[in-house]
């Protein structure tokens, strides 16, 4: 008799726990979020390319699709075009230069996109500005080079970008894992007005991001380490509604394949993170190669009335599409 009673009691406890977890993480009882998604334009408005077979060594400039617009990634004109199209945030990459500046450029080396040679950090900013950053782009295996001669002087410095867009939001990508680069960037960003600095997020390797956070503790940053320190505890205890302190004032890039498995996805999860000052950006696929939501079919995969952040490589297509949906 006692065994039966205890067995039933355990069963009721598990049933109660199941009901609690379900209700506490269900979106049925959450007030629906309103507003439009936050649009993050990867590298501004850039030329895109096939992701098939891509590796870290792939020269993507040699495999672009036939150009549909005249813009090159990581340039001031491409950022202007992205904001004009409807971007809320523009992402760009930085590389340190020989004369202690930061060049806005994606690659570690120059040969893929430019007519230069060597490593970016072995050149001064003036030397980098003399290069043609459109030199290597081709959509037909080298038969034609539609941007050759059109990219001379277009590689900007970080200082130029932030001076040109003092009131815009940016996601800055540190491409190395050199801690000194984090120190150097912290020194640069510390000179900005507090309001402008609040509009910036920096992500990259664990070591430079840790140093950046050490010197500028109020700056929003993200790295693999910060992501893990937030998401692993959240996966363990987030079903209770508790948000770990490591999740506060950061940014999360969530692959779409993982997102549905997070406690409270969609609205409740977004609310929880928003309440602790954290921005959530969904990236396409498994998040390995900066895949974005770039087509109508991509957008259809998102939950209806999704209001979180969206990573896109084609802001010119996605912003008008989402605007039509709202209308």
mmCIF file of C-alpha atoms in Angstrom:
data_model
loop_
_atom_site.group_PDB
_atom_site.id
_atom_site.type_symbol
_atom_site.label_atom_id
_atom_site.label_comp_id
_atom_site.label_asym_id
_atom_site.label_seq_id
_atom_site.Cartn_x
_atom_site.Cartn_y
_atom_site.Cartn_z
ATOM 1 C CA UNK A 1 0.000 0.000 0.000
ATOM 2 C CA UNK A 2 2.802 2.379 0.989
ATOM 3 C CA UNK A 3 4.728 1.489 -2.171
ATOM 4 C CA UNK A 4 1.685 2.308 -4.298
ATOM 5 C CA UNK A 5 1.197 5.609 -2.503
ATOM 6 C CA UNK A 6 4.857 6.598 -2.952
ATOM 7 C CA UNK A 7 4.822 5.588 -6.614
ATOM 8 C CA UNK A 8 1.716 7.683 -7.223
ATOM 9 C CA UNK A 9 3.232 10.603 -5.336
ATOM 10 C CA UNK A 10 6.371 10.509 -7.482
ATOM 11 C CA UNK A 11 4.215 10.324 -10.583
ATOM 12 C CA UNK A 12 2.260 13.417 -9.482
ATOM 13 C CA UNK A 13 5.478 15.299 -8.763
ATOM 14 C CA UNK A 14 6.790 14.572 -12.250
ATOM 15 C CA UNK A 15 3.435 15.492 -13.772
ATOM 16 C CA UNK A 16 3.387 18.785 -11.863
ATOM 17 C CA UNK A 17 6.975 19.495 -12.928
ATOM 18 C CA UNK A 18 6.147 18.763 -16.561
ATOM 19 C CA UNK A 19 3.109 21.079 -16.463
ATOM 20 C CA UNK A 20 5.167 23.820 -14.770
ATOM 21 C CA UNK A 21 7.980 23.597 -17.321
ATOM 22 C CA UNK A 22 5.519 23.593 -20.205
ATOM 23 C CA UNK A 23 3.510 26.580 -18.980
ATOM 24 C CA UNK A 24 6.572 28.518 -17.849
ATOM 25 C CA UNK A 25 8.154 28.231 -21.296
ATOM 26 C CA UNK A 26 5.082 28.272 -23.486
ATOM 27 C CA UNK A 27 4.226 31.285 -25.609
ATOM 28 C CA UNK A 28 0.483 30.683 -25.292
ATOM 29 C CA UNK A 29 0.263 32.874 -22.217
ATOM 30 C CA UNK A 30 2.683 35.594 -23.314
ATOM 31 C CA UNK A 31 1.555 38.932 -24.656
ATOM 32 C CA UNK A 32 2.588 38.928 -28.294
ATOM 33 C CA UNK A 33 5.565 41.103 -29.113
ATOM 34 C CA UNK A 34 4.959 43.902 -31.553
ATOM 35 C CA UNK A 35 7.168 45.874 -33.896
ATOM 36 C CA UNK A 36 9.490 44.901 -36.691
ATOM 37 C CA UNK A 37 12.547 42.641 -36.571
ATOM 38 C CA UNK A 38 15.976 44.155 -36.002
ATOM 39 C CA UNK A 39 17.881 43.877 -39.283
ATOM 40 C CA UNK A 40 21.636 43.343 -39.240
ATOM 41 C CA UNK A 41 23.372 43.830 -42.588
ATOM 42 C CA UNK A 42 26.488 41.650 -42.814
ATOM 43 C CA UNK A 43 29.391 43.701 -44.251
ATOM 44 C CA UNK A 44 26.921 46.385 -45.374
ATOM 45 C CA UNK A 45 25.470 45.755 -48.826
ATOM 46 C CA UNK A 46 27.977 43.344 -50.335
ATOM 47 C CA UNK A 47 28.489 40.994 -53.229
ATOM 48 C CA UNK A 48 27.340 37.500 -52.282
ATOM 49 C CA UNK A 49 28.626 34.092 -53.280
ATOM 50 C CA UNK A 50 27.850 30.389 -53.183
ATOM 51 C CA UNK A 51 28.376 28.795 -49.769
ATOM 52 C CA UNK A 52 28.836 25.332 -51.268
ATOM 53 C CA UNK A 53 32.141 23.753 -50.280
ATOM 54 C CA UNK A 54 33.358 26.912 -48.600
ATOM 55 C CA UNK A 55 36.283 26.698 -46.152
ATOM 56 C CA UNK A 56 38.352 29.181 -44.217
ATOM 57 C CA UNK A 57 40.816 29.293 -47.112
ATOM 58 C CA UNK A 58 38.240 30.013 -49.846
ATOM 59 C CA UNK A 59 38.723 33.254 -51.784
ATOM 60 C CA UNK A 60 35.091 34.289 -51.976
ATOM 61 C CA UNK A 61 35.827 37.180 -54.356
ATOM 62 C CA UNK A 62 36.536 34.577 -57.044
ATOM 63 C CA UNK A 63 33.071 33.002 -56.760
ATOM 64 C CA UNK A 64 30.595 35.876 -56.515
ATOM 65 C CA UNK A 65 27.203 35.750 -58.158
ATOM 66 C CA UNK A 66 26.654 38.038 -61.174
ATOM 67 C CA UNK A 67 26.496 41.527 -59.591
ATOM 68 C CA UNK A 68 23.048 43.035 -58.958
ATOM 69 C CA UNK A 69 24.375 46.243 -57.379
ATOM 70 C CA UNK A 70 27.628 48.262 -57.479
ATOM 71 C CA UNK A 71 28.672 47.962 -53.818
ATOM 72 C CA UNK A 72 31.692 46.281 -52.262
ATOM 73 C CA UNK A 73 31.698 44.975 -48.697
ATOM 74 C CA UNK A 74 33.118 46.941 -45.798
ATOM 75 C CA UNK A 75 33.072 50.295 -47.548
ATOM 76 C CA UNK A 76 31.335 53.521 -46.583
ATOM 77 C CA UNK A 77 29.153 53.496 -49.754
ATOM 78 C CA UNK A 78 28.045 49.915 -48.968
ATOM 79 C CA UNK A 79 27.145 50.932 -45.411
ATOM 80 C CA UNK A 80 25.223 53.977 -46.637
ATOM 81 C CA UNK A 81 23.300 51.741 -49.039
ATOM 82 C CA UNK A 82 22.558 49.220 -46.271
ATOM 83 C CA UNK A 83 21.161 51.852 -43.916
ATOM 84 C CA UNK A 84 19.178 53.435 -46.758
ATOM 85 C CA UNK A 85 17.692 50.011 -47.559
ATOM 86 C CA UNK A 86 16.485 49.548 -43.975
ATOM 87 C CA UNK A 87 19.339 48.123 -41.879
ATOM 88 C CA UNK A 88 19.236 48.842 -38.156
ATOM 89 C CA UNK A 89 22.803 47.620 -37.622
ATOM 90 C CA UNK A 90 25.712 47.141 -40.021
ATOM 91 C CA UNK A 91 28.434 44.590 -39.368
ATOM 92 C CA UNK A 92 32.007 45.174 -40.527
ATOM 93 C CA UNK A 93 35.461 43.680 -40.006
ATOM 94 C CA UNK A 94 38.607 45.347 -38.702
ATOM 95 C CA UNK A 95 42.287 44.602 -39.134
ATOM 96 C CA UNK A 96 45.109 46.472 -37.309
ATOM 97 C CA UNK A 97 47.596 48.303 -39.503
ATOM 98 C CA UNK A 98 51.348 48.818 -39.271
ATOM 99 C CA UNK A 99 50.804 52.404 -38.064
ATOM 100 C CA UNK A 100 48.443 51.410 -35.213
ATOM 101 C CA UNK A 101 45.177 52.190 -36.937
ATOM 102 C CA UNK A 102 42.308 49.841 -37.799
ATOM 103 C CA UNK A 103 41.486 49.155 -41.433
ATOM 104 C CA UNK A 104 37.937 48.087 -42.238
ATOM 105 C CA UNK A 105 38.635 44.974 -44.289
ATOM 106 C CA UNK A 106 37.660 41.314 -44.019
ATOM 107 C CA UNK A 107 40.713 39.303 -45.044
ATOM 108 C CA UNK A 108 43.939 38.645 -43.179
ATOM 109 C CA UNK A 109 45.826 38.801 -46.489
ATOM 110 C CA UNK A 110 45.429 41.099 -49.495
ATOM 111 C CA UNK A 111 45.781 38.815 -52.520
ATOM 112 C CA UNK A 112 42.180 37.604 -52.751
ATOM 113 C CA UNK A 113 40.346 40.911 -53.204
ATOM 114 C CA UNK A 114 43.017 43.479 -53.958
ATOM 115 C CA UNK A 115 46.034 44.132 -56.161
ATOM 116 C CA UNK A 116 48.218 44.147 -53.048
ATOM 117 C CA UNK A 117 50.305 41.438 -51.433
ATOM 118 C CA UNK A 118 51.045 40.264 -47.920
ATOM 119 C CA UNK A 119 49.286 40.611 -44.603
ATOM 120 C CA UNK A 120 47.099 43.628 -43.897
ATOM 121 C CA UNK A 121 48.857 44.423 -40.623
ATOM 122 C CA UNK A 122 52.208 44.741 -42.417
ATOM 123 C CA UNK A 123 50.946 47.839 -44.253
ATOM 124 C CA UNK A 124 50.137 51.387 -43.170
ATOM 125 C CA UNK A 125 46.653 52.765 -43.580
ATOM 126 C CA UNK A 126 47.901 55.024 -46.389
ATOM 127 C CA UNK A 127 49.344 52.027 -48.242
ATOM 128 C CA UNK A 128 46.096 50.088 -47.867
ATOM 129 C CA UNK A 129 44.114 53.050 -49.188
ATOM 130 C CA UNK A 130 46.168 53.035 -52.380
ATOM 131 C CA UNK A 131 44.963 49.513 -53.233
ATOM 132 C CA UNK A 132 42.084 48.538 -55.500
ATOM 133 C CA UNK A 133 39.793 46.511 -53.238
ATOM 134 C CA UNK A 134 37.633 45.501 -56.208
ATOM 135 C CA UNK A 135 40.529 44.010 -58.139
ATOM 136 C CA UNK A 136 39.898 40.303 -57.515
ATOM 137 C CA UNK A 137 36.116 40.017 -57.867
ATOM 138 C CA UNK A 138 34.869 37.782 -60.665
ATOM 139 C CA UNK A 139 31.608 35.969 -61.367
ATOM 140 C CA UNK A 140 32.791 33.952 -64.355
ATOM 141 C CA UNK A 141 36.011 32.231 -63.246
ATOM 142 C CA UNK A 142 38.278 35.113 -64.182
ATOM 143 C CA UNK A 143 36.931 35.945 -67.653
ATOM 144 C CA UNK A 144 35.818 39.379 -66.476
ATOM 145 C CA UNK A 145 36.472 41.492 -63.382
ATOM 146 C CA UNK A 146 33.519 43.886 -63.049
ATOM 147 C CA UNK A 147 34.915 45.858 -60.103
ATOM 148 C CA UNK A 148 38.551 46.113 -61.169
ATOM 149 C CA UNK A 149 39.685 49.738 -61.056
ATOM 150 C CA UNK A 150 36.573 50.812 -59.144
ATOM 151 C CA UNK A 151 37.775 50.108 -55.611
ATOM 152 C CA UNK A 152 40.846 52.355 -55.387
ATOM 153 C CA UNK A 153 40.831 54.302 -52.140
ATOM 154 C CA UNK A 154 37.646 52.654 -50.874
ATOM 155 C CA UNK A 155 39.158 50.782 -47.912
ATOM 156 C CA UNK A 156 38.189 52.977 -44.946
ATOM 157 C CA UNK A 157 39.720 53.237 -41.517
ATOM 158 C CA UNK A 158 37.622 52.543 -38.422
ATOM 159 C CA UNK A 159 37.996 56.201 -37.500
ATOM 160 C CA UNK A 160 36.510 57.275 -40.849
ATOM 161 C CA UNK A 161 33.525 54.943 -40.548
ATOM 162 C CA UNK A 162 32.597 56.056 -37.046
ATOM 163 C CA UNK A 163 33.097 59.734 -37.922
ATOM 164 C CA UNK A 164 30.890 59.331 -41.009
ATOM 165 C CA UNK A 165 28.116 57.558 -39.068
ATOM 166 C CA UNK A 166 28.136 59.096 -35.540
ATOM 167 C CA UNK A 167 24.526 58.127 -34.821
ATOM 168 C CA UNK A 168 24.366 54.621 -36.299
ATOM 169 C CA UNK A 169 24.643 51.177 -34.710
ATOM 170 C CA UNK A 170 27.453 48.837 -35.711
ATOM 171 C CA UNK A 171 28.683 45.336 -34.986
ATOM 172 C CA UNK A 172 32.484 45.337 -35.181
ATOM 173 C CA UNK A 173 34.238 42.042 -35.911
ATOM 174 C CA UNK A 174 37.755 41.510 -34.562
ATOM 175 C CA UNK A 175 39.180 38.887 -36.904
ATOM 176 C CA UNK A 176 42.105 37.632 -34.799
ATOM 177 C CA UNK A 177 42.514 36.013 -31.381
ATOM 178 C CA UNK A 178 45.288 38.394 -30.351
ATOM 179 C CA UNK A 179 44.620 39.883 -26.877
ATOM 180 C CA UNK A 180 46.689 42.963 -27.735
ATOM 181 C CA UNK A 181 44.207 43.763 -30.472
ATOM 182 C CA UNK A 182 41.512 43.973 -27.802
ATOM 183 C CA UNK A 183 43.642 46.398 -25.786
ATOM 184 C CA UNK A 184 44.291 48.536 -28.868
ATOM 185 C CA UNK A 185 40.608 48.622 -29.801
ATOM 186 C CA UNK A 186 39.619 49.477 -26.216
ATOM 187 C CA UNK A 187 41.994 52.454 -26.299
ATOM 188 C CA UNK A 188 40.432 53.636 -29.541
ATOM 189 C CA UNK A 189 36.815 53.170 -28.446
ATOM 190 C CA UNK A 190 37.404 54.779 -25.046
ATOM 191 C CA UNK A 191 37.912 58.122 -26.821
ATOM 192 C CA UNK A 192 34.437 58.041 -28.372
ATOM 193 C CA UNK A 193 31.489 59.856 -26.777
ATOM 194 C CA UNK A 194 29.651 57.577 -24.351
ATOM 195 C CA UNK A 195 26.463 57.737 -26.414
ATOM 196 C CA UNK A 196 28.220 56.629 -29.597
ATOM 197 C CA UNK A 197 30.012 53.818 -27.780
ATOM 198 C CA UNK A 198 26.642 52.557 -26.499
ATOM 199 C CA UNK A 199 25.594 51.980 -30.115
ATOM 200 C CA UNK A 200 28.470 49.589 -30.761
ATOM 201 C CA UNK A 201 28.869 45.862 -30.206
ATOM 202 C CA UNK A 202 32.180 44.067 -30.725
ATOM 203 C CA UNK A 203 32.617 40.351 -31.351
ATOM 204 C CA UNK A 204 35.493 38.067 -32.225
ATOM 205 C CA UNK A 205 38.108 35.798 -30.641
ATOM 206 C CA UNK A 206 37.882 34.964 -26.940
ATOM 207 C CA UNK A 207 41.168 36.651 -25.983
ATOM 208 C CA UNK A 208 40.732 40.105 -27.578
ATOM 209 C CA UNK A 209 37.102 40.238 -26.470
ATOM 210 C CA UNK A 210 38.071 39.394 -22.873
ATOM 211 C CA UNK A 211 40.639 42.208 -22.881
ATOM 212 C CA UNK A 212 38.165 44.605 -24.440
ATOM 213 C CA UNK A 213 35.596 43.806 -21.743
ATOM 214 C CA UNK A 214 38.225 44.231 -19.045
ATOM 215 C CA UNK A 215 39.046 47.751 -20.228
ATOM 216 C CA UNK A 216 35.491 48.748 -21.213
ATOM 217 C CA UNK A 217 33.178 46.757 -18.907
ATOM 218 C CA UNK A 218 30.019 48.504 -20.088
ATOM 219 C CA UNK A 219 30.614 47.739 -23.781
ATOM 220 C CA UNK A 220 28.394 45.076 -25.330
ATOM 221 C CA UNK A 221 30.641 42.261 -26.558
ATOM 222 C CA UNK A 222 30.345 38.707 -27.812
ATOM 223 C CA UNK A 223 32.693 35.768 -28.328
ATOM 224 C CA UNK A 224 32.396 32.001 -28.259
ATOM 225 C CA UNK A 225 33.313 32.149 -24.572
ATOM 226 C CA UNK A 226 30.622 34.709 -23.700
ATOM 227 C CA UNK A 227 28.053 32.730 -25.699
ATOM 228 C CA UNK A 228 28.869 29.519 -23.834
ATOM 229 C CA UNK A 229 28.911 31.199 -20.435
ATOM 230 C CA UNK A 230 25.380 32.411 -21.097
ATOM 231 C CA UNK A 231 23.770 29.606 -23.057
ATOM 232 C CA UNK A 232 25.048 26.537 -21.200
ATOM 233 C CA UNK A 233 23.625 27.627 -17.812
ATOM 234 C CA UNK A 234 20.464 28.857 -19.546
ATOM 235 C CA UNK A 235 19.935 25.472 -21.192
ATOM 236 C CA UNK A 236 20.412 23.852 -17.771
ATOM 237 C CA UNK A 237 18.115 26.076 -15.686
ATOM 238 C CA UNK A 238 16.310 28.402 -18.103
ATOM 239 C CA UNK A 239 13.182 26.259 -17.842
ATOM 240 C CA UNK A 240 12.623 27.886 -14.437
ATOM 241 C CA UNK A 241 12.624 31.355 -15.999
ATOM 242 C CA UNK A 242 16.005 32.182 -14.461
ATOM 243 C CA UNK A 243 18.417 34.086 -16.741
ATOM 244 C CA UNK A 244 22.108 33.640 -15.772
ATOM 245 C CA UNK A 245 24.060 36.819 -15.015
ATOM 246 C CA UNK A 246 26.456 35.921 -17.873
ATOM 247 C CA UNK A 247 23.575 36.636 -20.255
ATOM 248 C CA UNK A 248 23.342 40.296 -19.205
ATOM 249 C CA UNK A 249 24.274 43.105 -21.623
ATOM 250 C CA UNK A 250 25.651 40.902 -24.367
ATOM 251 C CA UNK A 251 24.685 39.694 -27.822
ATOM 252 C CA UNK A 252 23.654 36.200 -28.851
ATOM 253 C CA UNK A 253 23.935 34.861 -32.387
ATOM 254 C CA UNK A 254 21.587 31.891 -32.436
ATOM 255 C CA UNK A 255 21.657 29.445 -35.392
ATOM 256 C CA UNK A 256 18.125 28.788 -36.638
ATOM 257 C CA UNK A 257 18.604 25.027 -36.198
ATOM 258 C CA UNK A 258 19.243 25.504 -32.470
ATOM 259 C CA UNK A 259 16.775 28.300 -31.709
ATOM 260 C CA UNK A 260 13.581 26.173 -31.463
ATOM 261 C CA UNK A 261 15.159 24.090 -28.683
ATOM 262 C CA UNK A 262 15.780 27.064 -26.387
ATOM 263 C CA UNK A 263 13.532 27.489 -23.349
ATOM 264 C CA UNK A 264 10.748 29.942 -24.175
ATOM 265 C CA UNK A 265 11.483 30.287 -27.862
ATOM 266 C CA UNK A 266 10.270 32.571 -29.433
ATOM 267 C CA UNK A 267 8.657 35.463 -27.565
ATOM 268 C CA UNK A 268 9.352 34.398 -24.005
ATOM 269 C CA UNK A 269 13.040 33.835 -24.769
ATOM 270 C CA UNK A 270 13.312 37.212 -26.523
ATOM 271 C CA UNK A 271 11.569 38.931 -23.595
ATOM 272 C CA UNK A 272 13.874 37.315 -21.069
ATOM 273 C CA UNK A 273 16.990 38.422 -22.933
ATOM 274 C CA UNK A 274 15.640 41.885 -23.665
ATOM 275 C CA UNK A 275 14.928 42.362 -19.957
ATOM 276 C CA UNK A 276 18.635 41.886 -19.171
ATOM 277 C CA UNK A 277 19.824 44.160 -21.995
ATOM 278 C CA UNK A 278 20.811 41.411 -24.419
ATOM 279 C CA UNK A 279 20.268 41.422 -28.167
ATOM 280 C CA UNK A 280 19.325 38.210 -29.967
ATOM 281 C CA UNK A 281 20.272 37.744 -33.633
ATOM 282 C CA UNK A 282 19.211 34.660 -35.587
ATOM 283 C CA UNK A 283 21.612 33.416 -38.258
ATOM 284 C CA UNK A 284 20.690 30.922 -40.965
ATOM 285 C CA UNK A 285 21.649 27.247 -40.944
ATOM 286 C CA UNK A 286 24.024 26.055 -38.258
ATOM 287 C CA UNK A 287 25.815 29.405 -37.974
ATOM 288 C CA UNK A 288 29.198 28.295 -39.285
ATOM 289 C CA UNK A 289 29.779 30.477 -42.324
ATOM 290 C CA UNK A 290 27.816 33.717 -41.821
ATOM 291 C CA UNK A 291 24.804 32.330 -43.626
ATOM 292 C CA UNK A 292 21.995 34.846 -43.693
ATOM 293 C CA UNK A 293 18.297 35.161 -44.323
ATOM 294 C CA UNK A 294 18.674 36.412 -47.871
ATOM 295 C CA UNK A 295 15.591 35.245 -49.801
ATOM 296 C CA UNK A 296 11.809 35.011 -49.506
ATOM 297 C CA UNK A 297 12.164 31.286 -48.765
ATOM 298 C CA UNK A 298 14.613 32.024 -45.934
ATOM 299 C CA UNK A 299 12.227 34.457 -44.256
ATOM 300 C CA UNK A 300 9.416 31.912 -44.399
ATOM 301 C CA UNK A 301 11.427 29.684 -42.054
ATOM 302 C CA UNK A 302 11.246 32.243 -39.258
ATOM 303 C CA UNK A 303 8.369 32.111 -36.734
ATOM 304 C CA UNK A 304 5.395 34.254 -37.703
ATOM 305 C CA UNK A 305 5.548 37.760 -36.203
ATOM 306 C CA UNK A 306 9.213 37.263 -35.276
ATOM 307 C CA UNK A 307 10.595 40.502 -33.775
ATOM 308 C CA UNK A 308 14.158 39.555 -32.840
ATOM 309 C CA UNK A 309 17.296 40.241 -34.828
ATOM 310 C CA UNK A 310 17.908 38.848 -38.307
ATOM 311 C CA UNK A 311 21.333 38.397 -39.922
ATOM 312 C CA UNK A 312 21.210 39.074 -43.658
ATOM 313 C CA UNK A 313 23.668 39.367 -46.532
ATOM 314 C CA UNK A 314 21.007 40.959 -48.741
ATOM 315 C CA UNK A 315 19.453 43.834 -46.835
ATOM 316 C CA UNK A 316 18.266 45.249 -50.170
ATOM 317 C CA UNK A 317 15.968 42.225 -50.612
ATOM 318 C CA UNK A 318 14.961 41.469 -47.033
ATOM 319 C CA UNK A 319 14.059 44.921 -45.671
ATOM 320 C CA UNK A 320 11.455 45.681 -48.397
ATOM 321 C CA UNK A 321 10.068 42.154 -48.072
ATOM 322 C CA UNK A 322 9.503 42.489 -44.319
ATOM 323 C CA UNK A 323 8.021 45.949 -44.777
ATOM 324 C CA UNK A 324 5.448 44.518 -47.201
ATOM 325 C CA UNK A 325 4.579 41.775 -44.724
ATOM 326 C CA UNK A 326 3.889 44.379 -42.014
ATOM 327 C CA UNK A 327 1.629 46.333 -44.354
#
